[in-house]
mmCIF file of N, CA and C in Angstrom:
data_model
loop_
_atom_site.group_PDB
_atom_site.id
_atom_site.type_symbol
_atom_site.label_atom_id
_atom_site.label_comp_id
_atom_site.label_asym_id
_atom_site.label_seq_id
_atom_site.Cartn_x
_atom_site.Cartn_y
_atom_site.Cartn_z
ATOM 1 N N MET A 21 -45.922 -17.715 -24.281
ATOM 2 C CA MET A 21 -47.033 -18.367 -25.617
ATOM 3 C C MET A 21 -46.416 -18.779 -26.348
ATOM 4 N N LYS A 22 -47.603 -20.508 -26.853
ATOM 5 C CA LYS A 22 -47.086 -20.950 -28.249
ATOM 6 C C LYS A 22 -46.986 -20.551 -29.343
ATOM 7 N N GLY A 23 -46.947 -21.027 -29.676
ATOM 8 C CA GLY A 23 -47.641 -20.310 -31.681
ATOM 9 C C GLY A 23 -46.923 -20.485 -32.378
ATOM 10 N N ARG A 24 -47.026 -20.668 -33.560
ATOM 11 C CA ARG A 24 -46.587 -20.129 -34.627
ATOM 12 C C ARG A 24 -46.238 -19.172 -35.159
ATOM 13 N N GLY A 25 -44.623 -19.059 -35.386
ATOM 14 C CA GLY A 25 -42.923 -18.175 -35.172
ATOM 15 C C GLY A 25 -43.426 -17.515 -33.478
ATOM 16 N N PHE A 26 -43.333 -17.978 -32.409
ATOM 17 C CA PHE A 26 -42.460 -17.393 -31.936
ATOM 18 C C PHE A 26 -42.047 -19.085 -30.736
ATOM 19 N N ASN A 27 -41.391 -18.489 -29.537
ATOM 20 C CA ASN A 27 -40.366 -19.448 -28.925
ATOM 21 C C ASN A 27 -41.134 -20.089 -27.899
ATOM 22 N N ARG A 28 -41.424 -20.694 -27.212
ATOM 23 C CA ARG A 28 -41.058 -20.515 -25.346
ATOM 24 C C ARG A 28 -41.380 -19.335 -24.640
ATOM 25 N N ALA A 29 -39.943 -18.424 -24.894
ATOM 26 C CA ALA A 29 -39.698 -18.038 -23.963
ATOM 27 C C ALA A 29 -39.966 -16.356 -24.774
ATOM 28 N N ASP A 30 -40.999 -16.616 -25.424
ATOM 29 C CA ASP A 30 -41.782 -15.768 -25.994
ATOM 30 C C ASP A 30 -41.440 -14.865 -26.743
ATOM 31 N N GLU A 31 -39.918 -15.133 -27.681
ATOM 32 C CA GLU A 31 -39.660 -14.013 -28.514
ATOM 33 C C GLU A 31 -39.567 -14.725 -30.059
ATOM 34 N N PRO A 32 -39.948 -13.615 -30.905
ATOM 35 C CA PRO A 32 -40.290 -14.035 -32.165
ATOM 36 C C PRO A 32 -38.753 -15.382 -33.068
ATOM 37 N N GLN A 33 -38.948 -16.180 -32.475
ATOM 38 C CA GLN A 33 -38.098 -17.114 -34.101
ATOM 39 C C GLN A 33 -37.370 -16.715 -35.477
ATOM 40 N N LYS A 34 -36.688 -16.275 -36.356
ATOM 41 C CA LYS A 34 -35.871 -15.836 -37.461
ATOM 42 C C LYS A 34 -35.915 -17.144 -37.663
ATOM 43 N N GLU A 35 -36.655 -16.446 -39.129
ATOM 44 C CA GLU A 35 -36.843 -16.911 -40.052
ATOM 45 C C GLU A 35 -36.965 -17.002 -41.491
ATOM 46 N N SER A 36 -36.497 -17.362 -42.337
ATOM 47 C CA SER A 36 -35.881 -16.926 -43.483
ATOM 48 C C SER A 36 -36.323 -15.962 -44.056
ATOM 49 N N GLY A 37 -35.492 -15.150 -44.334
ATOM 50 C CA GLY A 37 -35.987 -13.533 -44.714
ATOM 51 C C GLY A 37 -36.360 -12.665 -43.206
ATOM 52 N N ALA A 38 -36.211 -12.859 -42.862
ATOM 53 C CA ALA A 38 -37.210 -12.002 -40.752
ATOM 54 C C ALA A 38 -35.495 -11.532 -40.333
ATOM 55 N N LEU A 39 -36.618 -10.269 -39.705
ATOM 56 C CA LEU A 39 -34.955 -10.461 -39.227
ATOM 57 C C LEU A 39 -34.377 -9.757 -38.114
ATOM 58 N N ALA A 40 -32.804 -10.184 -38.058
ATOM 59 C CA ALA A 40 -31.966 -10.357 -36.798
ATOM 60 C C ALA A 40 -32.604 -9.231 -35.769
ATOM 61 N N PRO A 41 -32.401 -9.168 -34.787
ATOM 62 C CA PRO A 41 -32.692 -8.106 -33.237
ATOM 63 C C PRO A 41 -32.756 -7.162 -32.923
ATOM 64 N N GLU A 42 -31.096 -6.967 -34.157
ATOM 65 C CA GLU A 42 -30.353 -5.145 -34.075
ATOM 66 C C GLU A 42 -31.016 -4.801 -35.151
ATOM 67 N N GLU A 43 -31.992 -5.056 -36.269
ATOM 68 C CA GLU A 43 -32.330 -4.938 -37.863
ATOM 69 C C GLU A 43 -33.754 -4.020 -37.576
ATOM 70 N N HIS A 44 -33.671 -2.785 -37.818
ATOM 71 C CA HIS A 44 -34.905 -2.578 -38.399
ATOM 72 C C HIS A 44 -35.391 -2.054 -39.400
ATOM 73 N N LYS A 45 -36.612 -1.890 -39.789
ATOM 74 C CA LYS A 45 -37.388 -1.085 -40.881
ATOM 75 C C LYS A 45 -38.025 -0.016 -40.707
ATOM 76 N N TYR A 46 -38.321 0.638 -40.877
ATOM 77 C CA TYR A 46 -38.852 1.823 -41.367
ATOM 78 C C TYR A 46 -39.794 1.745 -42.172
ATOM 79 N N PHE A 47 -40.966 2.566 -41.477
ATOM 80 C CA PHE A 47 -42.271 2.984 -43.139
ATOM 81 C C PHE A 47 -43.341 4.489 -42.530
ATOM 82 N N PHE A 48 -42.998 4.522 -43.588
ATOM 83 C CA PHE A 48 -44.073 5.874 -43.575
ATOM 84 C C PHE A 48 -45.128 5.807 -44.860
ATOM 85 N N GLY A 49 -46.333 6.202 -44.326
ATOM 86 C CA GLY A 49 -47.664 6.222 -44.699
ATOM 87 C C GLY A 49 -47.940 7.100 -45.080
ATOM 88 N N LEU A 50 -47.309 7.191 -46.580
ATOM 89 C CA LEU A 50 -48.176 8.639 -47.479
ATOM 90 C C LEU A 50 -49.278 8.971 -47.430
ATOM 91 N N PRO A 51 -49.881 9.734 -47.960
ATOM 92 C CA PRO A 51 -51.250 10.335 -48.519
ATOM 93 C C PRO A 51 -50.820 9.769 -49.892
ATOM 94 N N GLY A 52 -52.368 8.924 -50.335
ATOM 95 C CA GLY A 52 -52.017 9.266 -52.217
ATOM 96 C C GLY A 52 -52.850 10.370 -53.026
ATOM 97 N N ASN A 53 -53.132 11.299 -52.611
ATOM 98 C CA ASN A 53 -52.676 12.390 -53.823
ATOM 99 C C ASN A 53 -51.552 13.285 -53.606
ATOM 100 N N PRO A 54 -51.150 13.123 -54.919
ATOM 101 C CA PRO A 54 -50.038 13.332 -55.097
ATOM 102 C C PRO A 54 -49.461 15.062 -53.873
ATOM 103 N N VAL A 55 -50.051 15.626 -53.809
ATOM 104 C CA VAL A 55 -49.764 17.006 -53.413
ATOM 105 C C VAL A 55 -49.598 16.746 -52.040
ATOM 106 N N SER A 56 -50.686 15.989 -51.828
ATOM 107 C CA SER A 56 -50.941 15.961 -50.446
ATOM 108 C C SER A 56 -49.163 14.822 -49.434
ATOM 109 N N THR A 57 -48.968 14.542 -50.937
ATOM 110 C CA THR A 57 -47.899 13.237 -50.456
ATOM 111 C C THR A 57 -46.763 14.561 -50.135
ATOM 112 N N MET A 58 -46.827 15.430 -51.586
ATOM 113 C CA MET A 58 -45.273 15.963 -51.713
ATOM 114 C C MET A 58 -44.732 16.792 -50.066
ATOM 115 N N VAL A 59 -46.027 17.256 -49.619
ATOM 116 C CA VAL A 59 -46.414 18.227 -48.115
ATOM 117 C C VAL A 59 -46.339 17.077 -47.251
ATOM 118 N N THR A 60 -46.748 15.963 -47.256
ATOM 119 C CA THR A 60 -45.969 15.236 -45.486
ATOM 120 C C THR A 60 -44.989 14.224 -45.605
ATOM 121 N N PHE A 61 -44.338 14.755 -47.269
ATOM 122 C CA PHE A 61 -43.027 13.697 -47.432
ATOM 123 C C PHE A 61 -42.053 14.723 -46.512
ATOM 124 N N GLU A 62 -42.321 16.326 -46.415
ATOM 125 C CA GLU A 62 -41.610 17.466 -46.364
ATOM 126 C C GLU A 62 -41.167 17.823 -44.694
ATOM 127 N N LEU A 63 -42.594 17.502 -44.711
ATOM 128 C CA LEU A 63 -42.824 17.898 -42.145
ATOM 129 C C LEU A 63 -42.221 16.934 -42.261
ATOM 130 N N PHE A 64 -42.349 15.391 -42.782
ATOM 131 C CA PHE A 64 -42.108 13.674 -41.983
ATOM 132 C C PHE A 64 -40.915 13.231 -42.394
ATOM 133 N N ALA A 65 -41.588 12.451 -43.338
ATOM 134 C CA ALA A 65 -40.796 10.986 -44.486
ATOM 135 C C ALA A 65 -39.318 12.181 -43.739
ATOM 136 N N LYS A 66 -38.598 13.290 -44.878
ATOM 137 C CA LYS A 66 -37.592 13.863 -45.393
ATOM 138 C C LYS A 66 -36.752 14.339 -43.147
ATOM 139 N N PRO A 67 -37.672 15.177 -42.550
ATOM 140 C CA PRO A 67 -36.674 15.043 -40.744
ATOM 141 C C PRO A 67 -35.815 13.733 -40.801
ATOM 142 N N MET A 68 -37.082 12.898 -41.455
ATOM 143 C CA MET A 68 -36.930 11.726 -40.569
ATOM 144 C C MET A 68 -35.133 10.451 -40.972
ATOM 145 N N LEU A 69 -35.934 10.231 -42.256
ATOM 146 C CA LEU A 69 -34.310 10.185 -43.513
ATOM 147 C C LEU A 69 -33.626 10.367 -42.982
ATOM 148 N N GLU A 70 -33.492 11.696 -43.024
ATOM 149 C CA GLU A 70 -32.015 12.691 -42.446
ATOM 150 C C GLU A 70 -31.398 12.238 -41.343
ATOM 151 N N ALA A 71 -32.248 11.875 -40.540
ATOM 152 C CA ALA A 71 -31.856 12.250 -39.182
ATOM 153 C C ALA A 71 -31.221 10.059 -39.242
ATOM 154 N N LEU A 72 -32.199 9.069 -39.417
ATOM 155 C CA LEU A 72 -31.801 8.423 -39.675
ATOM 156 C C LEU A 72 -30.443 8.529 -40.571
ATOM 157 N N ALA A 73 -29.925 8.756 -41.736
ATOM 158 C CA ALA A 73 -28.490 8.894 -42.094
ATOM 159 C C ALA A 73 -27.407 9.383 -41.731
ATOM 160 N N GLY A 74 -27.835 9.637 -40.063
ATOM 161 C CA GLY A 74 -26.565 10.919 -39.792
ATOM 162 C C GLY A 74 -26.964 12.235 -39.537
ATOM 163 N N MET A 75 -28.019 12.381 -40.685
ATOM 164 C CA MET A 75 -27.204 13.855 -40.335
ATOM 165 C C MET A 75 -28.103 14.810 -40.024
ATOM 166 N N THR A 76 -28.015 15.838 -39.530
ATOM 167 C CA THR A 76 -28.907 17.106 -38.954
ATOM 168 C C THR A 76 -29.697 17.703 -39.361
ATOM 169 N N PRO A 77 -31.057 16.850 -39.321
ATOM 170 C CA PRO A 77 -32.360 17.304 -39.766
ATOM 171 C C PRO A 77 -32.120 19.256 -40.157
ATOM 172 N N LYS A 78 -32.545 19.984 -41.903
ATOM 173 C CA LYS A 78 -32.790 19.706 -42.029
ATOM 174 C C LYS A 78 -34.201 20.596 -40.620
ATOM 175 N N LYS A 79 -33.886 22.630 -40.504
ATOM 176 C CA LYS A 79 -35.315 23.111 -40.136
ATOM 177 C C LYS A 79 -36.251 23.462 -41.441
ATOM 178 N N LEU A 80 -37.267 22.975 -40.964
ATOM 179 C CA LEU A 80 -38.239 23.973 -42.398
ATOM 180 C C LEU A 80 -38.427 25.398 -41.759
ATOM 181 N N ILE A 81 -38.020 25.782 -43.034
ATOM 182 C CA ILE A 81 -38.455 27.200 -43.703
ATOM 183 C C ILE A 81 -39.929 27.910 -43.480
ATOM 184 N N PHE A 82 -40.532 28.096 -42.453
ATOM 185 C CA PHE A 82 -41.714 29.502 -42.520
ATOM 186 C C PHE A 82 -40.897 30.663 -42.417
ATOM 187 N N LEU A 83 -42.089 31.743 -43.808
ATOM 188 C CA LEU A 83 -41.599 33.139 -43.813
ATOM 189 C C LEU A 83 -43.056 33.554 -43.410
ATOM 190 N N HIS A 84 -43.600 34.894 -43.717
ATOM 191 C CA HIS A 84 -44.849 34.532 -43.947
ATOM 192 C C HIS A 84 -44.896 35.923 -45.216
ATOM 193 N N ALA A 85 -45.649 36.536 -45.467
ATOM 194 C CA ALA A 85 -45.710 36.834 -47.112
ATOM 195 C C ALA A 85 -47.225 38.211 -46.761
ATOM 196 N N LYS A 86 -47.259 38.255 -48.383
ATOM 197 C CA LYS A 86 -48.934 39.111 -48.028
ATOM 198 C C LYS A 86 -49.217 38.985 -49.537
ATOM 199 N N LEU A 87 -50.641 39.139 -48.937
ATOM 200 C CA LEU A 87 -51.309 38.111 -49.863
ATOM 201 C C LEU A 87 -52.160 38.701 -50.942
ATOM 202 N N LYS A 88 -51.459 37.232 -52.996
ATOM 203 C CA LYS A 88 -51.614 38.815 -53.709
ATOM 204 C C LYS A 88 -53.174 38.683 -54.243
ATOM 205 N N SER A 89 -53.722 37.467 -53.805
ATOM 206 C CA SER A 89 -55.813 37.540 -54.313
ATOM 207 C C SER A 89 -56.432 37.107 -52.634
ATOM 208 N N GLU A 90 -57.242 37.235 -52.978
ATOM 209 C CA GLU A 90 -57.876 36.339 -52.011
ATOM 210 C C GLU A 90 -58.108 34.793 -51.829
ATOM 211 N N ILE A 91 -58.102 33.937 -50.840
ATOM 212 C CA ILE A 91 -57.979 32.461 -51.122
ATOM 213 C C ILE A 91 -59.498 32.492 -50.490
ATOM 214 N N LYS A 92 -60.395 31.568 -50.493
ATOM 215 C CA LYS A 92 -61.156 31.050 -50.221
ATOM 216 C C LYS A 92 -61.065 29.436 -50.048
ATOM 217 N N THR A 93 -61.382 28.649 -48.503
ATOM 218 C CA THR A 93 -61.887 27.269 -49.083
ATOM 219 C C THR A 93 -62.056 27.169 -47.514
ATOM 220 N N LYS A 94 -61.585 24.788 -47.778
ATOM 221 C CA LYS A 94 -62.892 24.844 -46.664
ATOM 222 C C LYS A 94 -62.740 24.450 -45.734
ATOM 223 N N PRO A 95 -62.815 25.172 -44.226
ATOM 224 C CA PRO A 95 -62.507 25.024 -43.469
ATOM 225 C C PRO A 95 -62.347 23.800 -42.323
ATOM 226 N N GLY A 96 -61.394 22.997 -41.702
ATOM 227 C CA GLY A 96 -61.386 21.976 -40.432
ATOM 228 C C GLY A 96 -59.918 21.239 -40.774
ATOM 229 N N LEU A 97 -59.860 21.531 -42.331
ATOM 230 C CA LEU A 97 -57.744 21.340 -41.900
ATOM 231 C C LEU A 97 -56.847 21.809 -42.372
ATOM 232 N N LYS A 98 -55.913 21.847 -41.413
ATOM 233 C CA LYS A 98 -54.834 22.762 -42.015
ATOM 234 C C LYS A 98 -54.142 22.160 -43.313
ATOM 235 N N ARG A 99 -54.682 23.236 -44.311
ATOM 236 C CA ARG A 99 -54.377 23.544 -45.770
ATOM 237 C C ARG A 99 -52.439 23.949 -46.110
ATOM 238 N N PHE A 100 -52.463 23.256 -47.091
ATOM 239 C CA PHE A 100 -50.673 23.780 -47.549
ATOM 240 C C PHE A 100 -50.823 23.439 -49.061
ATOM 241 N N LEU A 101 -51.041 24.681 -50.207
ATOM 242 C CA LEU A 101 -51.213 24.915 -51.288
ATOM 243 C C LEU A 101 -50.709 25.826 -51.725
ATOM 244 N N PRO A 102 -49.852 24.659 -52.967
ATOM 245 C CA PRO A 102 -48.850 25.400 -53.402
ATOM 246 C C PRO A 102 -48.721 27.287 -54.476
ATOM 247 N N ALA A 103 -47.640 27.754 -53.999
ATOM 248 C CA ALA A 103 -47.692 29.159 -54.736
ATOM 249 C C ALA A 103 -46.866 29.871 -54.753
ATOM 250 N N ILE A 104 -46.409 30.746 -55.002
ATOM 251 C CA ILE A 104 -45.578 31.426 -55.960
ATOM 252 C C ILE A 104 -44.247 32.917 -55.231
ATOM 253 N N LEU A 105 -43.165 32.498 -54.604
ATOM 254 C CA LEU A 105 -43.786 33.878 -53.703
ATOM 255 C C LEU A 105 -42.597 35.095 -55.017
ATOM 256 N N SER A 106 -42.801 36.253 -54.297
ATOM 257 C CA SER A 106 -41.900 37.195 -54.822
ATOM 258 C C SER A 106 -41.671 38.189 -54.497
ATOM 259 N N GLY A 107 -40.951 39.196 -55.027
ATOM 260 C CA GLY A 107 -40.591 40.606 -54.665
ATOM 261 C C GLY A 107 -39.694 39.683 -53.230
ATOM 262 N N GLU A 108 -39.468 41.171 -52.243
ATOM 263 C CA GLU A 108 -38.827 41.041 -51.575
ATOM 264 C C GLU A 108 -38.204 42.350 -50.314
ATOM 265 N N PHE A 109 -38.312 41.544 -49.317
ATOM 266 C CA PHE A 109 -38.475 42.759 -48.135
ATOM 267 C C PHE A 109 -39.967 42.988 -46.801
ATOM 268 N N GLU A 110 -40.057 43.794 -47.844
ATOM 269 C CA GLU A 110 -41.256 44.515 -47.639
ATOM 270 C C GLU A 110 -42.639 44.131 -47.961
ATOM 271 N N GLN A 111 -41.851 43.997 -49.226
ATOM 272 C CA GLN A 111 -42.663 43.797 -50.523
ATOM 273 C C GLN A 111 -42.733 42.135 -50.997
ATOM 274 N N THR A 112 -42.515 41.589 -50.244
ATOM 275 C CA THR A 112 -43.211 40.221 -50.663
ATOM 276 C C THR A 112 -44.726 39.853 -51.240
ATOM 277 N N GLU A 113 -44.181 38.671 -51.829
ATOM 278 C CA GLU A 113 -45.473 39.167 -51.900
ATOM 279 C C GLU A 113 -45.802 37.002 -52.174
ATOM 280 N N VAL A 114 -47.677 36.707 -52.044
ATOM 281 C CA VAL A 114 -47.754 34.855 -52.548
ATOM 282 C C VAL A 114 -48.856 34.673 -53.213
ATOM 283 N N GLU A 115 -48.855 34.574 -54.266
ATOM 284 C CA GLU A 115 -49.981 33.361 -54.738
ATOM 285 C C GLU A 115 -50.418 32.506 -55.011
ATOM 286 N N LEU A 116 -51.525 31.519 -54.917
ATOM 287 C CA LEU A 116 -51.522 30.578 -55.560
ATOM 288 C C LEU A 116 -51.406 30.625 -56.859
ATOM 289 N N VAL A 117 -50.661 28.770 -57.229
ATOM 290 C CA VAL A 117 -50.233 28.930 -58.592
ATOM 291 C C VAL A 117 -52.377 28.093 -59.251
ATOM 292 N N ARG A 118 -52.033 28.735 -60.128
ATOM 293 C CA ARG A 118 -53.550 28.043 -60.427
ATOM 294 C C ARG A 118 -53.371 26.040 -60.867
ATOM 295 N N TRP A 119 -54.354 25.373 -59.908
ATOM 296 C CA TRP A 119 -54.413 24.115 -59.928
ATOM 297 C C TRP A 119 -55.719 23.879 -59.595
ATOM 298 N N GLN A 120 -56.027 23.075 -60.318
ATOM 299 C CA GLN A 120 -57.323 21.398 -60.993
ATOM 300 C C GLN A 120 -57.084 21.000 -59.534
ATOM 301 N N GLY A 121 -56.321 21.623 -58.573
ATOM 302 C CA GLY A 121 -56.701 20.600 -57.445
ATOM 303 C C GLY A 121 -55.426 19.721 -56.825
ATOM 304 N N SER A 122 -55.922 18.596 -56.159
ATOM 305 C CA SER A 122 -54.737 17.555 -54.911
ATOM 306 C C SER A 122 -54.165 16.894 -56.494
ATOM 307 N N GLY A 123 -54.367 16.736 -57.587
ATOM 308 C CA GLY A 123 -54.475 15.330 -58.687
ATOM 309 C C GLY A 123 -52.799 16.032 -59.262
ATOM 310 N N ASP A 124 -53.338 17.970 -58.933
ATOM 311 C CA ASP A 124 -52.575 18.269 -60.197
ATOM 312 C C ASP A 124 -50.638 19.097 -59.905
ATOM 313 N N ILE A 125 -50.060 17.770 -60.283
ATOM 314 C CA ILE A 125 -48.328 18.097 -60.112
ATOM 315 C C ILE A 125 -48.285 18.794 -61.020
ATOM 316 N N ALA A 126 -48.042 19.243 -62.094
ATOM 317 C CA ALA A 126 -47.526 20.193 -62.981
ATOM 318 C C ALA A 126 -47.694 21.092 -62.680
ATOM 319 N N ALA A 127 -48.418 21.454 -62.049
ATOM 320 C CA ALA A 127 -49.099 22.807 -62.038
ATOM 321 C C ALA A 127 -48.200 23.053 -60.429
ATOM 322 N N THR A 128 -48.166 22.562 -59.412
ATOM 323 C CA THR A 128 -47.622 22.556 -58.632
ATOM 324 C C THR A 128 -45.713 22.104 -58.386
ATOM 325 N N GLY A 129 -45.270 21.592 -59.940
ATOM 326 C CA GLY A 129 -43.982 21.984 -60.133
ATOM 327 C C GLY A 129 -43.747 23.503 -60.964
ATOM 328 N N THR A 130 -44.565 24.145 -60.635
ATOM 329 C CA THR A 130 -44.099 25.296 -60.494
ATOM 330 C C THR A 130 -44.196 25.994 -59.392
ATOM 331 N N ALA A 131 -44.693 25.642 -58.259
ATOM 332 C CA ALA A 131 -44.297 26.863 -57.136
ATOM 333 C C ALA A 131 -43.347 26.506 -56.222
ATOM 334 N N ASN A 132 -42.768 27.292 -55.197
ATOM 335 C CA ASN A 132 -41.980 27.362 -54.436
ATOM 336 C C ASN A 132 -41.644 27.196 -53.161
ATOM 337 N N CYS A 133 -43.287 26.772 -52.661
ATOM 338 C CA CYS A 133 -43.624 27.827 -51.695
ATOM 339 C C CYS A 133 -44.442 27.149 -51.803
ATOM 340 N N TYR A 134 -45.387 26.577 -50.269
ATOM 341 C CA TYR A 134 -46.576 27.029 -49.509
ATOM 342 C C TYR A 134 -47.228 27.249 -49.183
ATOM 343 N N ILE A 135 -48.361 27.638 -49.551
ATOM 344 C CA ILE A 135 -49.328 29.002 -48.190
ATOM 345 C C ILE A 135 -50.147 28.236 -47.502
ATOM 346 N N VAL A 136 -49.527 28.427 -45.595
ATOM 347 C CA VAL A 136 -50.255 27.281 -45.002
ATOM 348 C C VAL A 136 -51.411 27.876 -44.337
ATOM 349 N N ILE A 137 -52.552 27.534 -44.918
ATOM 350 C CA ILE A 137 -54.047 27.467 -44.334
ATOM 351 C C ILE A 137 -54.288 27.105 -42.897
ATOM 352 N N PRO A 138 -54.672 28.464 -41.507
ATOM 353 C CA PRO A 138 -55.181 27.386 -40.520
ATOM 354 C C PRO A 138 -56.288 26.849 -40.804
ATOM 355 N N PRO A 139 -56.530 26.080 -39.475
ATOM 356 C CA PRO A 139 -57.659 25.147 -39.896
ATOM 357 C C PRO A 139 -58.979 26.169 -39.627
ATOM 358 N N ASP A 140 -59.190 27.139 -38.740
ATOM 359 C CA ASP A 140 -60.156 28.136 -39.004
ATOM 360 C C ASP A 140 -60.889 28.936 -39.583
ATOM 361 N N ARG A 141 -60.145 28.435 -40.646
ATOM 362 C CA ARG A 141 -60.250 29.924 -41.525
ATOM 363 C C ARG A 141 -60.680 29.233 -43.092
ATOM 364 N N GLU A 142 -61.853 30.044 -43.612
ATOM 365 C CA GLU A 142 -62.110 29.667 -45.159
ATOM 366 C C GLU A 142 -62.058 31.078 -45.626
ATOM 367 N N ARG A 143 -61.780 31.766 -45.469
ATOM 368 C CA ARG A 143 -61.049 33.037 -46.352
ATOM 369 C C ARG A 143 -60.197 33.582 -45.813
ATOM 370 N N ILE A 144 -59.453 34.280 -46.916
ATOM 371 C CA ILE A 144 -58.657 34.751 -46.167
ATOM 372 C C ILE A 144 -57.901 36.144 -47.124
ATOM 373 N N ALA A 145 -58.097 37.015 -47.144
ATOM 374 C CA ALA A 145 -58.107 38.742 -48.005
ATOM 375 C C ALA A 145 -57.252 38.893 -48.164
ATOM 376 N N PRO A 146 -56.508 39.435 -49.393
ATOM 377 C CA PRO A 146 -55.373 40.215 -50.890
ATOM 378 C C PRO A 146 -55.047 41.275 -49.682
ATOM 379 N N CYS A 147 -53.716 40.727 -48.930
ATOM 380 C CA CYS A 147 -52.845 42.187 -48.591
ATOM 381 C C CYS A 147 -52.786 41.801 -46.675
ATOM 382 N N GLU A 148 -53.491 40.578 -46.796
ATOM 383 C CA GLU A 148 -53.334 39.652 -45.693
ATOM 384 C C GLU A 148 -51.235 39.018 -45.463
ATOM 385 N N TRP A 149 -50.896 38.226 -44.426
ATOM 386 C CA TRP A 149 -49.885 38.257 -43.948
ATOM 387 C C TRP A 149 -50.126 36.351 -43.993
ATOM 388 N N VAL A 150 -49.266 36.292 -44.753
ATOM 389 C CA VAL A 150 -49.973 33.767 -44.004
ATOM 390 C C VAL A 150 -48.331 33.453 -44.096
ATOM 391 N N ALA A 151 -49.043 33.099 -43.327
ATOM 392 C CA ALA A 151 -47.531 32.207 -43.194
ATOM 393 C C ALA A 151 -47.427 31.520 -45.031
ATOM 394 N N VAL A 152 -45.714 30.656 -44.785
ATOM 395 C CA VAL A 152 -45.848 30.295 -46.276
ATOM 396 C C VAL A 152 -44.544 29.031 -45.655
ATOM 397 N N LEU A 153 -44.757 28.234 -46.729
ATOM 398 C CA LEU A 153 -43.804 26.989 -46.266
ATOM 399 C C LEU A 153 -42.803 27.303 -47.887
ATOM 400 N N MET A 154 -41.280 27.127 -47.259
ATOM 401 C CA MET A 154 -40.779 26.973 -48.363
ATOM 402 C C MET A 154 -40.242 25.638 -48.956
ATOM 403 N N LYS A 155 -40.567 25.334 -50.504
ATOM 404 C CA LYS A 155 -40.109 24.630 -50.813
ATOM 405 C C LYS A 155 -38.420 23.740 -50.827
#
């Protein structure tokens, strides 16, 4: 293949600022809204960055807790909603933080976890056990 940037052996030519064959650059495409960015970073980017740094990636910690108050949401997507986990042992409860949507960074900053809402649920009743991802 002849053309711009390639030699006759079909290998990229090294130009000014180009990477040497042994160099790599990594790219993480994160969503635009702040809460989605935080969750996606925790789920995908952070473990990868830890692995690239030679660390053993920390396992994500998921717990189960009783829901304090009802949650209603649109089905179709798995959701990670900011919440506060309190109590201990069989008295552990979780409730959503009061927030104005996925751009509400201040409210999300008060959360210590995310409630994981399955994609097929549009309502979760109080006292149901829900999955929780710790921050």
